[in-house]
mmCIF file of C-alpha atoms and ligand atoms in Angstrom:
data_model
loop_
_atom_site.group_PDB
_atom_site.id
_atom_site.type_symbol
_atom_site.label_atom_id
_atom_site.label_comp_id
_atom_site.label_asym_id
_atom_site.label_seq_id
_atom_site.Cartn_x
_atom_site.Cartn_y
_atom_site.Cartn_z
ATOM 1 C CA MET S 30 -23.128 -28.316 11.759
ATOM 2 C CA PHE S 31 -26.792 -30.145 11.816
ATOM 3 C CA ILE S 32 -25.120 -32.807 9.345
ATOM 4 C CA ASN S 33 -22.133 -33.059 12.007
ATOM 5 C CA LYS S 34 -24.178 -33.941 14.827
ATOM 6 C CA ILE S 35 -26.372 -36.353 13.182
ATOM 7 C CA ARG S 36 -22.937 -37.965 11.767
ATOM 8 C CA GLU S 37 -21.878 -38.041 15.427
ATOM 9 C CA LYS S 38 -25.034 -39.776 16.906
ATOM 10 C CA PHE S 39 -24.785 -42.330 14.191
ATOM 11 C CA GLY S 40 -21.127 -42.961 14.490
ATOM 12 C CA ARG S 41 -19.893 -41.164 11.769
ATOM 13 C CA ASN S 42 -17.856 -38.797 13.355
ATOM 14 C CA LYS S 43 -16.305 -36.952 10.641
ATOM 15 C CA ALA S 44 -16.305 -33.370 10.235
ATOM 16 C CA VAL S 45 -18.250 -32.290 6.777
ATOM 17 C CA LYS S 46 -15.542 -30.804 4.765
ATOM 18 C CA PRO S 47 -16.251 -27.011 4.090
ATOM 19 C CA LYS S 48 -16.107 -26.093 0.512
ATOM 20 C CA ASP S 49 -12.795 -25.022 -0.250
ATOM 21 C CA TYR S 50 -13.480 -21.641 -2.368
ATOM 22 C CA LEU S 51 -9.822 -20.416 -2.231
ATOM 23 C CA SER S 52 -8.265 -23.493 -4.068
ATOM 24 C CA ASN S 53 -8.532 -21.623 -7.586
ATOM 25 C CA ILE S 54 -7.500 -18.530 -6.476
ATOM 26 C CA LEU S 55 -3.844 -17.211 -6.845
ATOM 27 C CA SER S 56 -1.840 -17.773 -3.780
ATOM 28 C CA ASP S 57 2.131 -18.395 -3.093
ATOM 29 C CA THR S 58 1.484 -22.226 -3.670
ATOM 30 C CA THR S 59 -0.116 -21.443 -7.053
ATOM 31 C CA HIS S 60 1.621 -23.657 -9.923
ATOM 32 C CA TYR S 61 3.797 -21.093 -11.655
ATOM 33 C CA SER S 62 2.154 -21.923 -14.993
ATOM 34 C CA ILE S 63 -1.016 -20.987 -13.505
ATOM 35 C CA SER S 64 0.502 -17.714 -12.338
ATOM 36 C CA GLU S 65 2.140 -17.192 -15.428
ATOM 37 C CA ALA S 66 -0.971 -17.850 -17.537
ATOM 38 C CA TYR S 67 -2.672 -14.738 -15.733
ATOM 39 C CA LYS S 68 0.112 -12.839 -15.982
ATOM 40 C CA THR S 69 0.321 -13.488 -19.708
ATOM 41 C CA ALA S 70 -3.461 -12.121 -19.602
ATOM 42 C CA ARG S 71 -2.532 -9.250 -17.511
ATOM 43 C CA THR S 72 0.078 -8.034 -20.181
ATOM 44 C CA ASN S 73 -2.387 -8.419 -22.938
ATOM 45 C CA LEU S 74 -5.080 -6.380 -21.465
ATOM 46 C CA MET S 75 -2.865 -3.502 -20.332
ATOM 47 C CA PHE S 76 -1.638 -3.103 -24.082
ATOM 48 C CA THR S 77 -5.250 -3.789 -25.112
ATOM 49 C CA LEU S 78 -6.166 -0.770 -22.982
ATOM 50 C CA ALA S 79 -3.161 1.393 -23.279
ATOM 51 C CA ALA S 80 -5.007 4.064 -25.274
ATOM 52 C CA GLU S 81 -7.536 4.535 -22.426
ATOM 53 C CA LYS S 82 -7.092 7.607 -20.382
ATOM 54 C CA GLY S 83 -7.087 7.271 -16.539
ATOM 55 C CA CYS S 84 -8.921 4.379 -14.671
ATOM 56 C CA LYS S 85 -9.630 1.148 -16.740
ATOM 57 C CA LYS S 86 -12.882 -0.666 -16.145
ATOM 58 C CA ILE S 87 -13.174 -4.138 -17.203
ATOM 59 C CA ILE S 88 -16.050 -6.462 -16.348
ATOM 60 C CA VAL S 89 -15.586 -10.225 -16.842
ATOM 61 C CA THR S 90 -18.503 -12.224 -18.106
ATOM 62 C CA SER S 91 -19.672 -15.353 -19.927
ATOM 63 C CA SER S 92 -22.266 -17.147 -21.584
ATOM 64 C CA GLN S 93 -23.434 -19.319 -18.769
ATOM 65 C CA SER S 94 -22.957 -20.018 -14.991
ATOM 66 C CA GLY S 95 -19.756 -21.723 -13.373
ATOM 67 C CA GLU S 96 -17.685 -21.045 -16.167
ATOM 68 C CA GLY S 97 -15.386 -19.079 -14.232
ATOM 69 C CA LYS S 98 -16.493 -15.490 -13.991
ATOM 70 C CA SER S 99 -16.004 -14.886 -10.486
ATOM 71 C CA THR S 100 -12.567 -17.057 -10.224
ATOM 72 C CA THR S 101 -11.098 -14.921 -13.151
ATOM 73 C CA THR S 102 -12.126 -11.395 -11.800
ATOM 74 C CA SER S 103 -10.574 -12.106 -8.812
ATOM 75 C CA ASN S 104 -7.307 -13.604 -10.197
ATOM 76 C CA LEU S 105 -6.889 -10.614 -12.682
ATOM 77 C CA ALA S 106 -7.254 -8.009 -10.191
ATOM 78 C CA ILE S 107 -4.815 -9.892 -7.668
ATOM 79 C CA ALA S 108 -2.525 -9.973 -10.699
ATOM 80 C CA PHE S 109 -2.686 -6.472 -11.638
ATOM 81 C CA ALA S 110 -2.466 -5.647 -8.168
ATOM 82 C CA GLN S 111 0.708 -7.291 -7.974
ATOM 83 C CA THR S 112 2.244 -4.576 -10.211
ATOM 84 C CA GLY S 113 1.629 -1.952 -7.747
ATOM 85 C CA ALA S 114 -1.606 -0.589 -9.258
ATOM 86 C CA ARG S 115 -4.572 0.444 -7.059
ATOM 87 C CA VAL S 116 -7.377 -2.043 -7.704
ATOM 88 C CA MET S 117 -10.714 -2.095 -6.937
ATOM 89 C CA VAL S 118 -13.265 -5.226 -7.373
ATOM 90 C CA LEU S 119 -16.830 -4.935 -7.585
ATOM 91 C CA GLU S 120 -19.445 -7.407 -7.252
ATOM 92 C CA ALA S 121 -22.208 -7.016 -10.178
ATOM 93 C CA ASP S 122 -23.570 -10.332 -9.749
ATOM 94 C CA LEU S 123 -26.066 -9.629 -7.235
ATOM 95 C CA ARG S 124 -28.081 -12.961 -7.557
ATOM 96 C CA ARG S 125 -25.180 -15.143 -6.659
ATOM 97 C CA PRO S 126 -22.528 -12.948 -5.016
ATOM 98 C CA LYS S 127 -19.240 -15.175 -4.658
ATOM 99 C CA LEU S 128 -16.374 -12.374 -4.359
ATOM 100 C CA HIS S 129 -16.798 -12.666 -0.370
ATOM 101 C CA ARG S 130 -15.995 -16.170 -0.723
ATOM 102 C CA TYR S 131 -12.782 -15.613 -2.889
ATOM 103 C CA PHE S 132 -11.652 -13.075 -0.863
ATOM 104 C CA SER S 133 -12.735 -14.383 2.342
ATOM 105 C CA LEU S 134 -14.633 -11.289 3.246
ATOM 106 C CA PRO S 135 -17.543 -10.538 5.323
ATOM 107 C CA ASN S 136 -20.630 -9.927 3.288
ATOM 108 C CA ASP S 137 -23.056 -8.029 5.755
ATOM 109 C CA LYS S 138 -22.982 -4.840 3.671
ATOM 110 C CA GLY S 139 -22.334 -4.681 0.073
ATOM 111 C CA MET S 140 -23.266 -3.264 -3.481
ATOM 112 C CA SER S 141 -27.105 -3.846 -2.605
ATOM 113 C CA GLU S 142 -27.128 -1.848 0.465
ATOM 114 C CA PHE S 143 -25.314 0.619 -1.271
ATOM 115 C CA LEU S 144 -27.441 0.706 -4.357
ATOM 116 C CA GLY S 145 -30.568 0.642 -2.368
ATOM 117 C CA GLY S 146 -29.461 3.415 -0.545
ATOM 118 C CA PHE S 147 -28.745 1.864 2.943
ATOM 119 C CA ALA S 148 -24.824 2.189 2.960
ATOM 120 C CA THR S 149 -22.556 5.018 1.822
ATOM 121 C CA MET S 150 -19.686 4.197 -0.520
ATOM 122 C CA GLU S 151 -16.846 3.952 2.208
ATOM 123 C CA GLU S 152 -19.113 1.707 4.451
ATOM 124 C CA VAL S 153 -19.208 -1.007 1.839
ATOM 125 C CA ILE S 154 -15.756 -0.696 0.700
ATOM 126 C CA GLN S 155 -13.322 -3.527 2.227
ATOM 127 C CA HIS S 156 -9.652 -4.058 1.855
ATOM 128 C CA VAL S 157 -8.254 -7.496 1.313
ATOM 129 C CA GLU S 158 -4.924 -6.911 3.001
ATOM 130 C CA LYS S 159 -3.270 -10.215 1.390
ATOM 131 C CA TYR S 160 -3.575 -9.142 -2.099
ATOM 132 C CA ASN S 161 -3.695 -5.206 -1.851
ATOM 133 C CA VAL S 162 -6.940 -5.297 -3.239
ATOM 134 C CA ASP S 163 -10.073 -3.209 -2.498
ATOM 135 C CA CYS S 164 -13.460 -4.601 -2.697
ATOM 136 C CA ILE S 165 -17.295 -4.338 -2.596
ATOM 137 C CA THR S 166 -18.925 -7.471 -2.105
ATOM 138 C CA GLY S 167 -22.600 -8.290 -3.263
ATOM 139 C CA GLY S 168 -24.179 -7.931 0.073
ATOM 140 C CA LYS S 169 -27.759 -9.445 0.526
ATOM 141 C CA VAL S 170 -29.246 -10.864 -2.625
ATOM 142 C CA PRO S 171 -32.103 -8.258 -3.435
ATOM 143 C CA PRO S 172 -35.521 -8.886 -4.662
ATOM 144 C CA ASN S 173 -34.902 -6.322 -7.642
ATOM 145 C CA PRO S 174 -31.178 -6.923 -8.818
ATOM 146 C CA SER S 175 -31.226 -5.630 -12.664
ATOM 147 C CA GLU S 176 -33.396 -2.494 -11.337
ATOM 148 C CA LEU S 177 -30.725 -1.851 -8.984
ATOM 149 C CA LEU S 178 -27.663 -1.925 -11.300
ATOM 150 C CA ILE S 179 -29.458 0.253 -13.882
ATOM 151 C CA SER S 180 -29.924 2.929 -11.193
ATOM 152 C CA PRO S 181 -27.861 5.921 -11.795
ATOM 153 C CA LEU S 182 -26.161 5.465 -7.925
ATOM 154 C CA PHE S 183 -24.287 2.506 -9.845
ATOM 155 C CA ALA S 184 -22.725 4.970 -12.347
ATOM 156 C CA GLU S 185 -22.070 7.113 -9.807
ATOM 157 C CA LEU S 186 -20.139 4.958 -7.715
ATOM 158 C CA LEU S 187 -18.105 3.810 -10.906
ATOM 159 C CA GLU S 188 -17.385 7.544 -11.576
ATOM 160 C CA LYS S 189 -16.409 8.362 -7.963
ATOM 161 C CA LEU S 190 -14.116 5.011 -7.694
ATOM 162 C CA SER S 191 -12.328 5.749 -11.064
ATOM 163 C CA GLU S 192 -10.831 8.816 -9.288
ATOM 164 C CA ASN S 193 -8.890 6.581 -6.717
ATOM 165 C CA TYR S 194 -8.015 3.508 -8.968
ATOM 166 C CA ASP S 195 -6.395 2.478 -11.866
ATOM 167 C CA TYR S 196 -8.327 -0.495 -12.426
ATOM 168 C CA ILE S 197 -11.730 -1.547 -11.717
ATOM 169 C CA PHE S 198 -12.991 -5.156 -12.344
ATOM 170 C CA VAL S 199 -16.257 -5.995 -12.202
ATOM 171 C CA ASP S 200 -17.723 -9.678 -11.579
ATOM 172 C CA SER S 201 -21.021 -10.284 -13.566
ATOM 173 C CA PRO S 202 -23.726 -12.766 -14.292
ATOM 174 C CA PRO S 203 -23.909 -14.671 -17.602
ATOM 175 C CA ILE S 204 -24.638 -12.753 -20.160
ATOM 176 C CA ASN S 205 -26.885 -15.485 -21.891
ATOM 177 C CA VAL S 206 -29.126 -15.716 -18.642
ATOM 178 C CA VAL S 207 -29.793 -12.235 -17.578
ATOM 179 C CA SER S 208 -29.203 -8.683 -19.487
ATOM 180 C CA ASP S 209 -27.215 -6.867 -16.331
ATOM 181 C CA PRO S 210 -24.023 -7.722 -17.838
ATOM 182 C CA ILE S 211 -24.679 -5.385 -21.087
ATOM 183 C CA SER S 212 -26.234 -2.597 -19.150
ATOM 184 C CA ILE S 213 -22.931 -2.530 -16.967
ATOM 185 C CA ALA S 214 -20.316 -3.136 -19.643
ATOM 186 C CA LYS S 215 -21.845 0.227 -21.397
ATOM 187 C CA LEU S 216 -20.275 2.005 -18.653
ATOM 188 C CA MET S 217 -17.006 0.240 -18.935
ATOM 189 C CA SER S 218 -13.821 0.270 -20.893
ATOM 190 C CA GLY S 219 -14.886 -3.252 -22.425
ATOM 191 C CA ALA S 220 -15.566 -6.775 -21.394
ATOM 192 C CA VAL S 221 -13.527 -10.224 -20.928
ATOM 193 C CA VAL S 222 -15.215 -13.186 -21.975
ATOM 194 C CA VAL S 223 -14.443 -16.419 -20.299
ATOM 195 C CA ALA S 224 -15.245 -19.541 -21.635
ATOM 196 C CA ARG S 225 -14.663 -23.282 -19.877
ATOM 197 C CA GLN S 226 -12.858 -25.895 -21.469
ATOM 198 C CA ASN S 227 -14.878 -28.960 -21.975
ATOM 199 C CA TYR S 228 -18.303 -26.942 -20.858
ATOM 200 C CA THR S 229 -18.636 -24.063 -22.864
ATOM 201 C CA THR S 230 -20.061 -24.948 -26.335
ATOM 202 C CA SER S 231 -19.035 -22.937 -29.148
ATOM 203 C CA GLU S 232 -22.884 -22.012 -29.691
ATOM 204 C CA VAL S 233 -23.697 -20.490 -26.605
ATOM 205 C CA LEU S 234 -20.202 -18.577 -26.562
ATOM 206 C CA ARG S 235 -21.054 -17.202 -30.190
ATOM 207 C CA GLN S 236 -24.644 -16.405 -28.392
ATOM 208 C CA ALA S 237 -22.716 -14.148 -25.863
ATOM 209 C CA ILE S 238 -20.567 -12.731 -28.217
ATOM 210 C CA ALA S 239 -23.537 -11.984 -30.222
ATOM 211 C CA SER S 240 -25.315 -10.029 -27.165
ATOM 212 C CA LEU S 241 -22.082 -7.911 -26.702
ATOM 213 C CA GLU S 242 -21.773 -7.022 -30.283
ATOM 214 C CA PHE S 243 -25.323 -5.957 -30.550
ATOM 215 C CA GLY S 244 -25.037 -3.817 -27.081
ATOM 216 C CA ASP S 245 -22.049 -2.317 -28.591
ATOM 217 C CA ILE S 246 -19.779 -3.399 -25.828
ATOM 218 C CA LYS S 247 -15.846 -3.542 -27.066
ATOM 219 C CA ILE S 248 -14.087 -7.215 -26.292
ATOM 220 C CA LEU S 249 -11.079 -6.876 -24.884
ATOM 221 C CA GLY S 250 -10.272 -10.672 -24.896
ATOM 222 C CA TYR S 251 -11.018 -14.147 -24.145
ATOM 223 C CA ILE S 252 -9.775 -16.277 -21.465
ATOM 224 C CA LEU S 253 -10.366 -19.854 -21.788
ATOM 225 C CA ASN S 254 -10.447 -21.279 -18.081
ATOM 226 C CA ALA S 255 -9.581 -24.670 -16.740
ATOM 227 C CA SER S 256 -7.660 -25.443 -19.775
ATOM 228 C CA LYS S 257 -6.349 -28.837 -20.102
ATOM 229 C CA ASP S 258 -3.088 -27.342 -21.680
ATOM 230 C CA VAL S 259 -1.031 -25.479 -19.245
ATOM 231 C CA PRO S 260 2.419 -25.971 -20.048
ATOM 232 C CA GLY S 261 4.153 -27.503 -17.192
ATOM 233 C CA VAL S 262 1.634 -28.596 -15.201
ATOM 234 C CA SER S 263 1.754 -32.610 -14.700
ATOM 235 C CA LYS S 264 -1.344 -34.714 -15.407
ATOM 236 C CA LYS S 265 -1.474 -35.673 -12.128
ATOM 237 C CA ALA S 266 -1.537 -32.127 -10.955
ATOM 238 C CA TYR S 267 -4.022 -31.056 -13.472
ATOM 239 C CA LYS S 268 -6.143 -34.186 -12.442
ATOM 240 C CA THR S 269 -6.549 -33.074 -8.891
ATOM 241 C CA ARG S 270 -7.051 -29.484 -9.529
ATOM 242 C CA TYR S 271 -8.661 -29.157 -12.778
ATOM 243 C CA GLY S 272 -10.181 -32.727 -12.776
ATOM 244 C CA TYR S 273 -12.893 -33.615 -14.992
ATOM 245 C CA LYS S 274 -14.779 -34.859 -11.804
ATOM 246 C CA GLN S 275 -15.417 -31.000 -11.198
ATOM 247 C CA TYR S 276 -16.866 -30.277 -14.276
ATOM 248 C CA SER S 277 -19.763 -32.557 -13.929
ATOM 249 C CA LYS S 278 -20.835 -30.596 -10.890
ATOM 250 C CA TYR S 279 -21.466 -27.505 -13.333
ATOM 251 C CA GLY S 280 -23.740 -29.669 -15.623
ATOM 252 C CA TYR S 281 -27.212 -29.136 -13.726
ATOM 253 C CA TYR S 282 -27.266 -25.251 -13.917
ATOM 254 C CA GLY S 283 -29.941 -24.043 -15.897
ATOM 255 C CA TYR S 284 -31.959 -21.158 -16.419
ATOM 256 C CA SER S 285 -34.504 -21.652 -13.806
ATOM 257 C CA LYS S 286 -32.169 -22.955 -11.114
ATOM 258 C CA TYR S 287 -30.039 -19.456 -11.565
ATOM 259 C CA GLY S 288 -32.921 -17.329 -11.603
ATOM 260 C CA HIS S 289 -34.170 -19.070 -8.021
ATOM 261 C CA HIS S 290 -30.690 -19.199 -6.402
ATOM 262 C CA SER S 291 -30.912 -17.551 -3.181
ATOM 263 C CA GLN S 292 -28.756 -15.862 -0.117
ATOM 264 C CA ASN S 293 -28.186 -19.361 1.326
ATOM 265 C CA ASP S 294 -27.853 -21.289 -1.579
ATOM 266 C CA ASP S 295 -24.024 -21.621 -1.211
ATOM 267 C CA ASP S 296 -23.930 -24.635 -3.158
ATOM 268 C CA GLU S 297 -21.701 -24.608 -6.362
HETATM 269 N N1 LIG C 311 -9.562 -23.187 -13.562
HETATM 270 C C1 LIG C 311 -10.225 -23.979 -12.779
HETATM 271 N N2 LIG C 311 -9.962 -25.090 -12.136
HETATM 272 C C2 LIG C 311 -10.765 -26.185 -11.129
HETATM 273 N N3 LIG C 311 -12.012 -25.331 -10.878
HETATM 274 C C3 LIG C 311 -12.172 -23.992 -11.191
HETATM 275 C C4 LIG C 311 -11.549 -23.305 -11.984
HETATM 276 N N4 LIG C 311 -12.288 -22.098 -12.236
HETATM 277 C C5 LIG C 311 -13.482 -22.141 -11.567
HETATM 278 N N5 LIG C 311 -13.262 -23.355 -10.745
HETATM 279 C C6 LIG C 311 -14.520 -23.487 -9.878
HETATM 280 O O1 LIG C 311 -15.728 -23.658 -10.517
HETATM 281 C C7 LIG C 311 -16.609 -23.214 -9.677
HETATM 282 C C8 LIG C 311 -17.267 -21.926 -10.413
HETATM 283 O O2 LIG C 311 -16.417 -20.979 -10.611
HETATM 284 P P1 LIG C 311 -16.862 -19.303 -10.385
HETATM 285 O O3 LIG C 311 -17.522 -19.226 -9.227
HETATM 286 O O4 LIG C 311 -15.751 -18.678 -10.827
HETATM 287 O O5 LIG C 311 -17.711 -19.428 -11.818
HETATM 288 P P2 LIG C 311 -18.787 -18.126 -12.188
HETATM 289 O O6 LIG C 311 -18.966 -18.045 -13.661
HETATM 290 O O7 LIG C 311 -18.609 -17.098 -11.555
HETATM 291 O O8 LIG C 311 -20.216 -18.719 -11.651
HETATM 292 P P3 LIG C 311 -21.826 -18.147 -11.693
HETATM 293 O O9 LIG C 311 -22.220 -17.876 -13.047
HETATM 294 O O10 LIG C 311 -22.511 -19.245 -11.109
HETATM 295 O O11 LIG C 311 -21.175 -17.281 -10.364
HETATM 296 C C9 LIG C 311 -15.833 -22.602 -8.486
HETATM 297 O O12 LIG C 311 -15.899 -23.428 -7.862
HETATM 298 C C10 LIG C 311 -14.506 -22.358 -8.931
HETATM 299 O O13 LIG C 311 -13.789 -22.740 -7.574
HETATM 300 MG MG1 LIG C 312 -19.609 -15.562 -10.401
#
């Protein structure tokens, strides 16, 4: 707003383009190869989880920030809901909650409020009409995210939700940066690990896998995000939607930057 006013004043009357949070979320206009890739991931996950009784609980994690955990969590949830399954998506990255952006939901009450004892489960569950999924967003960024996530309330929430849903997907912070994903993953059927092409190095990925193995977490599978090699996607389409330009944006993420992220830090 303020920037728009300055631009008006100095003759640059062009509105500031809002961040396009939805461009990588599945929709009717998504290229079929991309939808197909998620369907393949869905089928593989369904087979991997076939022996598991009742509600399947899947945490999506990755080694570092910006690799596509929240995007993948949202898209997997959408892809599973397309089969008619009852799907819940939970935000467990309380430092940098993103699900509300990807599902266009308000975020004034969410996981933080529930775990902090300020809201009931019913008050924080939101329905996303467009995708037929239910979601608990992150809520306000708390000062003590790790403590909230290891509280018995989180385990109780999962147990209650398990009675009403076929699949629960959990978005989480990067495993090489904070330990939250391990404590959450212990309550889940297993973890899906995301890596991003031209960004994730084998060294950091190995480190993430070692942490999961050390925590005795079942790895359900790996997803290579932003792959260049999606069949059927033309170079031109790829360049605009998955272009190298975007990668440079994530280059600056480091430990300290991550740790100090605040509620108002909407920058990617
Ligand atoms: N396949 C893709 N192609 C292009 N952009 C993508 C792709 N996947 C994710 N992005 C973009 O990369 C950015 C980071 O993605 P996302 O929020 O899913 O990452 P993350 O791993 O959850 O990050 P963080 O750890 O910071 O929460 C977002 O702007 C998202 O739209
Ligand atoms: Mg995220």
